[in-house]
Amino acid sequence: MSLTTPTAKSVAHVLIEALPYINRYQDKTLVVKYGGNAMVDETLKQSFARDMVLLKRVGMNPIVVHGGGPQIGDVLKRLGKQSEFFQGMRITDTETMDVVQMVLGGLVNKDIVTLINRQGGKAVGLTGKDAELIHARKLTFTRTSPEMNASEIIDIGHVGEVASFDTEILTHLIHGDFIPVIAPIGVGDDGQSYNINADLVAGKLAEVLGAENLMLLTNTTGVLDKEGKVLTGLDSVTVQNLIEDGTISGGMLPKVRCALEAVHAGVKTAHIIDGRVEHAVLLEIFTNEGVGTLIRGKSR
Ligand SMILES: Nc1ncnc2c1ncn2[C@@H]1O[C@H](COP(=O)(O)OP(=O)(O)O)[C@@H](O)[C@H]1O
Ligand SMILES: CC(=O)N[C@@H](CCC(=O)OP(=O)(O)O)C(=O)O
């Protein structure tokens, strides 16, 4: 290919356009949450893996936190078990917890690790139990019953929230040029395993690592309004209104909540983007255009 052909020129142009972004993100941490719904086909999974390797090679520190809700659901179904949710959280009895560990810590985690390594990266897969990365506590809900004038505790089994992180292992991995790939399973004080929503893990991890960016990859073009248009530049007031009027619901609730908490705690930007678009992460990082919903810290 000659250097004067339009293709060569456009390649040079793209690289030069990316330079300010590469400078800006040099040595910065990006927490990328890869949702189970975004892992839809092999080509897309490979393009995601390639993005992670490229980010690492140009000097950023990507950390992947993955989900796998649909994949857990499929295996449970094969075992003749129905998935049940309470406020977006999977009701997790002991048998379900075993399946969660096998699917997230085994199948999904190792699939992502292999894809990244095949693209030339050095990925290491962990659950939150490895080096006690994620300390969990049991998540319980209370429901107030006006008739009985009392509140009732709702136990949804082995479901946890993040109590704290021990990030020492991540520091070692980042300095060794590895890409950590984390399954959202925590360990309690009692040594028990807890199933944690992956958005919650990604948001809290971005906070404690002082990440530059939190990116949540899902299966919509972003947070949508009632007409299906992508909303962007959302702050806490707008998000609250959208939750109250029912525009934001289900699996989008933990995403917007943890993104808001992260930006309030100092993460520079949080984005909810469409993981079904090839190279969605690169488009978000290296272009001015942005491809999803930006969540803001303060109203401007
Ligand atoms: N306002 C909204 N905009 C976009 N998606 C929404 C909205 N409210 C609810 N959702 C739902 O949230 C889902 C994304 O959450 P979830 O299924 O948990 O994905 P993931 O597996 O990526 O975490 C969307 O597919 C959509 O059904
Ligand atoms: C407590 C809880 O609901 N945990 C989730 C963990 C996986 C997850 O979060 O996967 P996605 O990001 O693909 O939805 C679950 O069991 O499905």
Short mmCIF file of C-alpha atoms and ligand atoms in Angstrom, two decimals, residues 33-37 39 66-72 85 88-92 100 104 159-160 184 195-199 255, ligand 2:
data_model
loop_
_atom_site.label_atom_id
_atom_site.label_comp_id
_atom_site.label_asym_id
_atom_site.label_seq_id
_atom_site.Cartn_x
_atom_site.Cartn_y
_atom_site.Cartn_z
CA LYS A 33 -18.25 -3.77 32.93
CA TYR A 34 -19.01 -6.35 30.28
CA GLY A 35 -22.64 -7.37 30.69
CA GLY A 36 -23.85 -10.86 29.87
CA ASN A 37 -26.36 -9.38 27.43
CA MET A 39 -21.70 -11.04 24.94
CA HIS A 66 -18.02 -9.18 33.76
CA GLY A 67 -21.60 -10.30 34.24
CA GLY A 68 -23.22 -13.39 32.83
CA GLY A 69 -26.84 -13.25 33.99
CA PRO A 70 -28.27 -14.80 30.78
CA GLN A 71 -25.56 -17.49 30.80
CA ILE A 72 -26.44 -18.43 34.42
CA PHE A 85 -35.40 -12.09 40.65
CA GLY A 88 -33.21 -6.99 39.68
CA MET A 89 -31.23 -9.40 41.92
CA ARG A 90 -31.23 -13.15 41.32
CA ILE A 91 -32.72 -15.07 44.24
CA THR A 92 -29.78 -17.35 45.03
CA VAL A 100 -23.31 -19.01 39.66
CA LEU A 104 -19.23 -16.88 36.23
CA VAL A 159 -26.82 -12.39 47.38
CA GLY A 160 -24.26 -9.91 48.54
CA PRO A 184 -18.56 -10.69 40.65
CA ASN A 195 -23.44 -13.56 44.27
CA ILE A 196 -23.12 -9.82 43.58
CA ASN A 197 -24.64 -7.83 40.72
CA ALA A 198 -21.74 -7.07 38.36
CA ASP A 199 -22.72 -3.39 37.94
CA LYS A 255 -26.44 0.69 36.25
C1 LIG B 2 -27.26 -10.86 42.48
C2 LIG B 2 -27.29 -10.98 40.99
O1 LIG B 2 -28.33 -10.77 40.38
N1 LIG B 2 -26.15 -11.33 40.38
C3 LIG B 2 -26.03 -11.52 38.96
C4 LIG B 2 -24.56 -11.66 38.64
C5 LIG B 2 -24.28 -11.64 37.15
C6 LIG B 2 -24.59 -10.28 36.53
O2 LIG B 2 -24.67 -9.24 37.16
O3 LIG B 2 -24.74 -10.38 35.15
P1 LIG B 2 -25.23 -9.28 34.12
O4 LIG B 2 -24.34 -8.10 34.26
O5 LIG B 2 -25.07 -9.96 32.82
O6 LIG B 2 -26.67 -8.92 34.42
C7 LIG B 2 -26.82 -12.78 38.48
O7 LIG B 2 -26.88 -13.77 39.21
O8 LIG B 2 -27.34 -12.73 37.36
#
